[in-house]
PDB file of C-alpha atoms in Angstrom:
ATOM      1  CA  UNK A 948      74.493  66.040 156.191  1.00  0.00           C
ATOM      2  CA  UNK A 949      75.812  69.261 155.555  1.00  0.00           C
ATOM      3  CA  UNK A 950      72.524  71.140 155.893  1.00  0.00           C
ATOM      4  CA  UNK A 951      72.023  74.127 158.328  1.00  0.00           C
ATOM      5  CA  UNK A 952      68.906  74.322 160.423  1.00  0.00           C
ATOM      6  CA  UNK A 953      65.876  76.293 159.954  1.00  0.00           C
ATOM      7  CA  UNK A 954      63.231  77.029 162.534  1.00  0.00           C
ATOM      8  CA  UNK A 955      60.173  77.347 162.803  1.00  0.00           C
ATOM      9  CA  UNK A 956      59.606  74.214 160.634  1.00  0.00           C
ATOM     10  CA  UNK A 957      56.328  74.880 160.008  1.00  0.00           C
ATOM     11  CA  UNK A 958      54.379  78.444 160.887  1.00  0.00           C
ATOM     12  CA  UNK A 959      50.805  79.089 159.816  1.00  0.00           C
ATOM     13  CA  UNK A 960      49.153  82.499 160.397  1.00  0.00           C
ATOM     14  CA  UNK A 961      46.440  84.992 159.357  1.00  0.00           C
ATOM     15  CA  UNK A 962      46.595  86.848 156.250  1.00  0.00           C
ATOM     16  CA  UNK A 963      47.944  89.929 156.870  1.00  0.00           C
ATOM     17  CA  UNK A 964      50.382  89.412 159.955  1.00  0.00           C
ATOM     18  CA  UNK A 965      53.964  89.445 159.465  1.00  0.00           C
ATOM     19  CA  UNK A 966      56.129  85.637 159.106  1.00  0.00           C
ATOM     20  CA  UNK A 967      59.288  85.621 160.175  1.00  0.00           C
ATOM     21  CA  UNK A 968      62.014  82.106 159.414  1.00  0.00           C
ATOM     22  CA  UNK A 969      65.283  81.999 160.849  1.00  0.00           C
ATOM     23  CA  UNK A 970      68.240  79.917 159.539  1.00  0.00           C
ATOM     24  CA  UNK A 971      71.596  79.039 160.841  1.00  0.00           C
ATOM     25  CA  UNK A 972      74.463  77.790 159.051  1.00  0.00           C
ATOM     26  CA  UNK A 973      78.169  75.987 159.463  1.00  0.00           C
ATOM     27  CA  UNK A 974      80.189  76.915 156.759  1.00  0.00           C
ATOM     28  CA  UNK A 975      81.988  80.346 156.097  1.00  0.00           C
ATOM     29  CA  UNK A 976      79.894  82.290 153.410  1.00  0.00           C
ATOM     30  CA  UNK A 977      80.397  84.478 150.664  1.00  0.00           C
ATOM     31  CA  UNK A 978      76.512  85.662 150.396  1.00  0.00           C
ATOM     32  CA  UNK A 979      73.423  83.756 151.624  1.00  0.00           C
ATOM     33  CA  UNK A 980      70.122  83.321 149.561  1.00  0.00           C
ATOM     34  CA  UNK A 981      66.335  82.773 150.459  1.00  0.00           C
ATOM     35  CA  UNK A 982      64.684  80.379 148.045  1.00  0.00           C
ATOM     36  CA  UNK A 983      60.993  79.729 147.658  1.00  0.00           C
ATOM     37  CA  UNK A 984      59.052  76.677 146.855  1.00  0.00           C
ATOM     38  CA  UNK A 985      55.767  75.804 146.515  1.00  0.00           C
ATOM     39  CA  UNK A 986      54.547  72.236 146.771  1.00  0.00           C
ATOM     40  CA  UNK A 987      55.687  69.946 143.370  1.00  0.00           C
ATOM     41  CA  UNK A 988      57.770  72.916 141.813  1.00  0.00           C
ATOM     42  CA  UNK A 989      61.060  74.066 141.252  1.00  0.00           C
ATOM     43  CA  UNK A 990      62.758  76.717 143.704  1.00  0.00           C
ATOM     44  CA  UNK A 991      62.194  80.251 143.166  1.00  0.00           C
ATOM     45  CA  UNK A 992      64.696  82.416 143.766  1.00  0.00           C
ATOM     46  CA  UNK A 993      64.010  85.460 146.104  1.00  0.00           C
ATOM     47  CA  UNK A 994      66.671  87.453 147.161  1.00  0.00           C
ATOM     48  CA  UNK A 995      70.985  87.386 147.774  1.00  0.00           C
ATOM     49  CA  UNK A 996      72.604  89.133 151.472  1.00  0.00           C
ATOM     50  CA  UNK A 997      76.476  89.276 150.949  1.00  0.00           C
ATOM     51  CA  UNK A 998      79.019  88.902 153.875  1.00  0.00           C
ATOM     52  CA  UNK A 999      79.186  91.900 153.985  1.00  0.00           C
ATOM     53  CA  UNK A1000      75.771  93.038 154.885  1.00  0.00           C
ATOM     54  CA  UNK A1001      73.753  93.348 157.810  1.00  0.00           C
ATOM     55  CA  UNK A1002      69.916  94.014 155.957  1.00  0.00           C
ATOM     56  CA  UNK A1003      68.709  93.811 152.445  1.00  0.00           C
ATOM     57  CA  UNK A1004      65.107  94.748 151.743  1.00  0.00           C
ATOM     58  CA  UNK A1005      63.306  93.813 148.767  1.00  0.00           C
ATOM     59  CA  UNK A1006      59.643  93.987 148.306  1.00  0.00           C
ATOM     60  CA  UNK A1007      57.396  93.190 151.097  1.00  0.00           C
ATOM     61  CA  UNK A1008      60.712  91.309 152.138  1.00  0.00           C
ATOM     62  CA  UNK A1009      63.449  92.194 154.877  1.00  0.00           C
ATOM     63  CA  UNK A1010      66.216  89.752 155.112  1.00  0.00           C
ATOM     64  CA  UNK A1011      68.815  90.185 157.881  1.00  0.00           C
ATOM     65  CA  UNK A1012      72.563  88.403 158.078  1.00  0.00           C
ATOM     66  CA  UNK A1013      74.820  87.836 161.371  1.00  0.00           C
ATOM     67  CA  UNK A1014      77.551  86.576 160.251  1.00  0.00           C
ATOM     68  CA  UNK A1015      79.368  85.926 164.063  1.00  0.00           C
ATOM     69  CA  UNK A1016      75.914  84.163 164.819  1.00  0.00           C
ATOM     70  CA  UNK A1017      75.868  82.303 161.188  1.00  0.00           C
ATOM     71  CA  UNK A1018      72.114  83.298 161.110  1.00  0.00           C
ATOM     72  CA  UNK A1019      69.547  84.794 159.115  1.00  0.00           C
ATOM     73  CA  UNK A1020      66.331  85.504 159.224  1.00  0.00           C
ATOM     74  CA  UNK A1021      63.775  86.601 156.413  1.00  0.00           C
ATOM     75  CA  UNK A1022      60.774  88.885 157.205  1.00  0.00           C
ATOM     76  CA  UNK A1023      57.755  88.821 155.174  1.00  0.00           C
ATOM     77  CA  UNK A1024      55.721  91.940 155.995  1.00  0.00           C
ATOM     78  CA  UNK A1025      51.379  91.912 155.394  1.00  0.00           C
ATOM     79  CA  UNK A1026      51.180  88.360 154.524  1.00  0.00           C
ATOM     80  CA  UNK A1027      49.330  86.759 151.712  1.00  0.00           C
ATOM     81  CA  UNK A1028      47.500  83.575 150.972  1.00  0.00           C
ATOM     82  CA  UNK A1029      50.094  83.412 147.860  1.00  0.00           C
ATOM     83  CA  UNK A1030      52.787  83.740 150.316  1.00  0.00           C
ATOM     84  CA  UNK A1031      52.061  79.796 151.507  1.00  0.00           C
ATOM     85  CA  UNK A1032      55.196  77.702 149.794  1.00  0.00           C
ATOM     86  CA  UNK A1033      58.533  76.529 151.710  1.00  0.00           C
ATOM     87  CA  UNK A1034      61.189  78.575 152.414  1.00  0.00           C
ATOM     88  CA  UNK A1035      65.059  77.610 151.975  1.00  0.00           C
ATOM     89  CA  UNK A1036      67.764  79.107 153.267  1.00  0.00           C
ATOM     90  CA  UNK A1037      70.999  78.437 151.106  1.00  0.00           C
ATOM     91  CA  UNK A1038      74.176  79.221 152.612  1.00  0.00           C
ATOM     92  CA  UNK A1039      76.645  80.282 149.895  1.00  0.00           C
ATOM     93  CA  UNK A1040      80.363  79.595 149.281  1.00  0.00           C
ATOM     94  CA  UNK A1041      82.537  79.841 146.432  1.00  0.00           C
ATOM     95  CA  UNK A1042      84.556  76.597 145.978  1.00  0.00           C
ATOM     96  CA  UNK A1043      86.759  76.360 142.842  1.00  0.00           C
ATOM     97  CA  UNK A1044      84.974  79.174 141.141  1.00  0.00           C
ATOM     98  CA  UNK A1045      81.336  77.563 141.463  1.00  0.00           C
ATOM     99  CA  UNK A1046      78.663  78.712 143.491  1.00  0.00           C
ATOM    100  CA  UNK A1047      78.100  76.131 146.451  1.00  0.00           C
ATOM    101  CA  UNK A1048      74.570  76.118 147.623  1.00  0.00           C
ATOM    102  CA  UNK A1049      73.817  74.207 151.395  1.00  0.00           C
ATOM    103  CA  UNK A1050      70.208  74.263 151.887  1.00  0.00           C
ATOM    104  CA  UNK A1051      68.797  74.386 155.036  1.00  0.00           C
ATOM    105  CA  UNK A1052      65.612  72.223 155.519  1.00  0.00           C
ATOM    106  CA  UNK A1053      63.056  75.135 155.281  1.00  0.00           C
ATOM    107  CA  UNK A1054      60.237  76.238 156.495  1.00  0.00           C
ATOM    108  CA  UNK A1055      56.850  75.709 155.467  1.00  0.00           C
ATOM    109  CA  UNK A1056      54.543  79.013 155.770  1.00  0.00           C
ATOM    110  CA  UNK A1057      51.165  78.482 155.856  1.00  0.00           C
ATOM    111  CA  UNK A1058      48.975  81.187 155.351  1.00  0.00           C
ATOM    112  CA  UNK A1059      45.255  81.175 156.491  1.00  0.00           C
ATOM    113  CA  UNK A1060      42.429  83.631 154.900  1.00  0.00           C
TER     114      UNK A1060
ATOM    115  CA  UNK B 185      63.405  82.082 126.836  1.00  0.00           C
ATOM    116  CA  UNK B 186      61.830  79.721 128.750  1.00  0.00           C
ATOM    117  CA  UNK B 187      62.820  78.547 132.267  1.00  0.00           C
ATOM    118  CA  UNK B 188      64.770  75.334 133.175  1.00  0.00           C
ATOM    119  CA  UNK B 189      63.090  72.489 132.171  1.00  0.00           C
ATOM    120  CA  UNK B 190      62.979  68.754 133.453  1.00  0.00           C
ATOM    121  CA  UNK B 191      61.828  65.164 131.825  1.00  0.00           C
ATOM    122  CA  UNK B 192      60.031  63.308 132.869  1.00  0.00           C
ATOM    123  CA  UNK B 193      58.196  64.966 135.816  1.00  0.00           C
ATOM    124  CA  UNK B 194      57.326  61.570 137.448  1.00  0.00           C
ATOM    125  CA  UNK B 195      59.148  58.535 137.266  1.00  0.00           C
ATOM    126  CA  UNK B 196      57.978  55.497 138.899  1.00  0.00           C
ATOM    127  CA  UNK B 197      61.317  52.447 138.462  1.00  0.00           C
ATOM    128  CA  UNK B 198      61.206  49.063 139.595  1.00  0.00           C
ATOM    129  CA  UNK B 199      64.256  48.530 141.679  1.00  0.00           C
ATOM    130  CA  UNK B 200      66.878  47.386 139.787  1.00  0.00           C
ATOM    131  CA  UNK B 201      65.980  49.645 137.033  1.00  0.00           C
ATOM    132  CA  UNK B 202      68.333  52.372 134.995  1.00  0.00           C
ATOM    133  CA  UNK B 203      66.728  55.184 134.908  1.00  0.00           C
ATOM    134  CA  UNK B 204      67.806  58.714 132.719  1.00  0.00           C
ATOM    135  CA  UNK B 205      66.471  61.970 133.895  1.00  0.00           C
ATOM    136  CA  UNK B 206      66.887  64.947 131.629  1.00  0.00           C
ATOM    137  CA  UNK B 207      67.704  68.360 131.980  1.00  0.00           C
ATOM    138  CA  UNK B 208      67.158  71.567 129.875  1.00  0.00           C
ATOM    139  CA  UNK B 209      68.925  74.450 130.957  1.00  0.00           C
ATOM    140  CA  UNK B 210      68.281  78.325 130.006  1.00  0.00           C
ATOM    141  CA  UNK B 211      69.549  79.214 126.565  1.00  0.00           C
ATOM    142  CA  UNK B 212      73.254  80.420 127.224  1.00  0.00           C
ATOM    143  CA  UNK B 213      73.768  79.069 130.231  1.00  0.00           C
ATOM    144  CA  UNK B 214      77.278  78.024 131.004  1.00  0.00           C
ATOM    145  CA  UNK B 215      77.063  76.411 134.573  1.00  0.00           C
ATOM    146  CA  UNK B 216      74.422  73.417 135.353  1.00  0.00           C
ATOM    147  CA  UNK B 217      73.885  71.974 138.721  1.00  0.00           C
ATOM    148  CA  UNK B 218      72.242  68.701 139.818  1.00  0.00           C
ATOM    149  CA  UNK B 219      70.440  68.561 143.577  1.00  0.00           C
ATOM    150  CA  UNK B 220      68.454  65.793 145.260  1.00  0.00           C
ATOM    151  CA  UNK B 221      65.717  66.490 147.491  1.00  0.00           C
ATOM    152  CA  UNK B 222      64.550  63.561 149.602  1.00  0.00           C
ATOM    153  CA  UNK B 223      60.550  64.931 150.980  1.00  0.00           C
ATOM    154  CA  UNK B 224      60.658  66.907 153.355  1.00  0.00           C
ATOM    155  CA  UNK B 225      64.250  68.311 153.132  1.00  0.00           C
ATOM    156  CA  UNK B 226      66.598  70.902 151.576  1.00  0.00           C
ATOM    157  CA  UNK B 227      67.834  70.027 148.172  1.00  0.00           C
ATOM    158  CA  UNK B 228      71.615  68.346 148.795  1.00  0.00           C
ATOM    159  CA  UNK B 229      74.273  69.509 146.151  1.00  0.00           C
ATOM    160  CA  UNK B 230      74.772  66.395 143.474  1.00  0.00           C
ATOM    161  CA  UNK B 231      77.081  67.823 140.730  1.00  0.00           C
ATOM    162  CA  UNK B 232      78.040  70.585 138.664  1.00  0.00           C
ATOM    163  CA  UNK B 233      78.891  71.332 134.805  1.00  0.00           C
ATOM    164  CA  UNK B 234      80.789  74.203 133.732  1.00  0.00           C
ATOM    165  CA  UNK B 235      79.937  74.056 129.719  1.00  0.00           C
ATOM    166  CA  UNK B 236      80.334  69.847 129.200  1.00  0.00           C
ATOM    167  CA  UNK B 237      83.217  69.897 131.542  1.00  0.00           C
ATOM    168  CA  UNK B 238      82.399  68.080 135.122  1.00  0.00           C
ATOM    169  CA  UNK B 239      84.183  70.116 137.207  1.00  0.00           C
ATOM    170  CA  UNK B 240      82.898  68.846 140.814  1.00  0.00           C
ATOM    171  CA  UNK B 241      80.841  65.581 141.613  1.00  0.00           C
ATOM    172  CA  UNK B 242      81.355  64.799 144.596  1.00  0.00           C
ATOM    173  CA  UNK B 243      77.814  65.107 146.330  1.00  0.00           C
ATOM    174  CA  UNK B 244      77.325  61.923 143.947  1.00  0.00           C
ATOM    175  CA  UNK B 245      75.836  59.157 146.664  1.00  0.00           C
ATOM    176  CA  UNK B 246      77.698  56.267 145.237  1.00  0.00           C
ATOM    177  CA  UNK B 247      79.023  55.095 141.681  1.00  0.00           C
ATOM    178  CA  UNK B 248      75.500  54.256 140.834  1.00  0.00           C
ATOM    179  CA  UNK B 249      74.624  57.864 139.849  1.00  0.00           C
ATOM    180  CA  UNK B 250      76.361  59.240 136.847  1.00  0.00           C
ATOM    181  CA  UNK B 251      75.652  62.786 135.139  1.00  0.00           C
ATOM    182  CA  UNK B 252      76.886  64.496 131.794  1.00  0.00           C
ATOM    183  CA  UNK B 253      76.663  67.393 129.521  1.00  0.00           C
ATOM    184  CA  UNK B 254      78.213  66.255 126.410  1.00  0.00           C
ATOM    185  CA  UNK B 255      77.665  69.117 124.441  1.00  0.00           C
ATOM    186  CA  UNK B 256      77.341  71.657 126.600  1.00  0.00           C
ATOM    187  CA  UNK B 257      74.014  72.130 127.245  1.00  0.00           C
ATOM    188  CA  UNK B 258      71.452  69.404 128.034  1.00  0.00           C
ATOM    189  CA  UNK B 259      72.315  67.368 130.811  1.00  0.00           C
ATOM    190  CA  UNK B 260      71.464  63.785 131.708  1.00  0.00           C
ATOM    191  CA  UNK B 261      71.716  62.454 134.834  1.00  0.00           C
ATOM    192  CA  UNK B 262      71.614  58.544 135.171  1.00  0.00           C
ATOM    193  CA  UNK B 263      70.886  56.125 137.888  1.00  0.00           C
ATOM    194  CA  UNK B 264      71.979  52.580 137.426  1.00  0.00           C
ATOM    195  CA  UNK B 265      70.310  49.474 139.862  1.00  0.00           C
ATOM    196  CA  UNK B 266      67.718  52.069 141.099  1.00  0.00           C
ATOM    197  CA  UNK B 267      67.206  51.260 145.157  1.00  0.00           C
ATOM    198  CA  UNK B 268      64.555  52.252 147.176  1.00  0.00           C
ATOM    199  CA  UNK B 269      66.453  55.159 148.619  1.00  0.00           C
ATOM    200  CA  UNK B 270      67.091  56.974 145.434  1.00  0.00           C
ATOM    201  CA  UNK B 271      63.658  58.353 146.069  1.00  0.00           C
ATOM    202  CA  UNK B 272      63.347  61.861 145.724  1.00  0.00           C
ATOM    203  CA  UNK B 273      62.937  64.759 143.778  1.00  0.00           C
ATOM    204  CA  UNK B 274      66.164  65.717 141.364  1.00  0.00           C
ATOM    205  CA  UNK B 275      66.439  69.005 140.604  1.00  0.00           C
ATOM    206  CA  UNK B 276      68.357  71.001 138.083  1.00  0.00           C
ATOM    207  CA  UNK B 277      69.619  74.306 138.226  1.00  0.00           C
ATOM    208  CA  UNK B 278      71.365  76.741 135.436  1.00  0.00           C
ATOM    209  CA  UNK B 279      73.132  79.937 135.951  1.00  0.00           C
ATOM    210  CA  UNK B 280      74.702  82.290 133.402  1.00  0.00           C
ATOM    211  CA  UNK B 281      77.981  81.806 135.017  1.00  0.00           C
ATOM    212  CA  UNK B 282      79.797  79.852 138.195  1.00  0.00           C
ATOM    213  CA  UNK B 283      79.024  82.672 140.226  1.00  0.00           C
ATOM    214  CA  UNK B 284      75.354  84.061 139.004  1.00  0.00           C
ATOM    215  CA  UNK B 285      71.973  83.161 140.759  1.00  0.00           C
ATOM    216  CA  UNK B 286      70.983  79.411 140.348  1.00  0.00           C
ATOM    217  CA  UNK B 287      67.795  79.130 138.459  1.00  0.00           C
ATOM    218  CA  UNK B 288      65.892  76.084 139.399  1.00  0.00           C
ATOM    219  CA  UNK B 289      63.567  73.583 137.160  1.00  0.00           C
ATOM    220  CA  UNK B 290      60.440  71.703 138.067  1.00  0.00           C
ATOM    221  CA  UNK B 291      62.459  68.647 139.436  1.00  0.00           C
ATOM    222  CA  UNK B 292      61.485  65.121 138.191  1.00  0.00           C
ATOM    223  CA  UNK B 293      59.934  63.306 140.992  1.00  0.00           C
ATOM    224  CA  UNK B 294      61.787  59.572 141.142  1.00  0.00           C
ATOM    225  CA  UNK B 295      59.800  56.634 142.854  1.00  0.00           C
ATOM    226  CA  UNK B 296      61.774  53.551 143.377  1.00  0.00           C
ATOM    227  CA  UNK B 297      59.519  50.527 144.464  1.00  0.00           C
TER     228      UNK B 297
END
């Protein structure tokens, strides 16, 4: 498989307290992407780090990008009880013009009122 | 308009069975990808369209699976002999172009018995 790794595999918290998911990768990237999903629906997409980049912030979420590492790791500040899906990494590459997606094998955030 | 969509949304096949699963892509959407999700995993790269031309299938598990896009639009991606581990989710994805985010349907959710 050409997957990268995501850890925790699973984190459940309180409502309120920050989550943080961390994802490492193999291939040489153009941009990486955090996906959401909750259970028996399509992905949702969430946010786009280039190469370039170190931090992207969007919302109530802080992505960060180490390229030497092949890491990232998305922040999600003041949890909610909407917050609870899985969370994909997708390590991005652009092969004959197309837009490669690798997936990691997420995380699933639980989070607990 | 309206999101990607996917048909059927469950699929239960005898093994042995062809089965067809259908795709519906955003209105104006030039690229369409294919991904399989097995439970518990990362969706794993299956095709891609660029209009109705094929231009990389490669993730394709064997010669069992078969996808097209005759007309550039809707998509169809076929199974022939269905075995047990062609169970999964299949998800679709559309983007406006190669490079643009990857918009993701519901997924139709494949049992093979």
């Amino acid at each position: 498989s050409q997957q990268g790794e995501e850890d925790p595999q699973a984190l459940s918290i309180q409502e309120g307290e920050n989550a943080t998911m961390n994802c490492s990768y193999k291939t040489s990237i153009n941009n990486l992407q955090w996906y959401r999903q909750n259970s028996g629906r399509g992905l949702v997409h969430l946010i786009l780090i280039r190469s370039n980049e170190r931090e992207k912030h969007s919302g109530r979420l802080r992505v960060t990008l180490d390229t030497s590492k092949k890491s990232s790791s998305l922040l999600i500040t003041a949890s909610r009880a909407a917050d609870t899906a899985s969370y994909f990494c997708a390590a991005t590459s652009f092969i004959q013009g197309a837009q490669k997606l690798v997936f990691g094998q997420g995380t699933r955030l639980t989070i607990n009122p | 308009g309206a999101g990607v969509s996917q048909s059927p949304r469950y699929k239960v096949a005898k093994r042995g069975q062809d089965v067809a699963l259908r795709c519906d892509p955003i209105s104006g959407h030039v690229s369409l990808f294919w991904y399989q999700q097995a439970l518990g995993q990362g969706p794993e790269f299956l095709t891609y369209f660029q209009n109705e031309a094929q231009l990389d299938k490669s993730g394709l598990p064997s010669d069992r699976f078969f996808a097209e896009r005759p007309e550039g639009s809707v998509s169809t991606l076929k199974i022939q002999r269905t075995q047990q581990e062609d169970s999964a989710v299949y998800l679709c994805a559309s983007s406006l172009a190669l490079r643009e985010v990857q918009y993701f349907g519901p997924g139709t959710r494949l049992l093979v018995l």
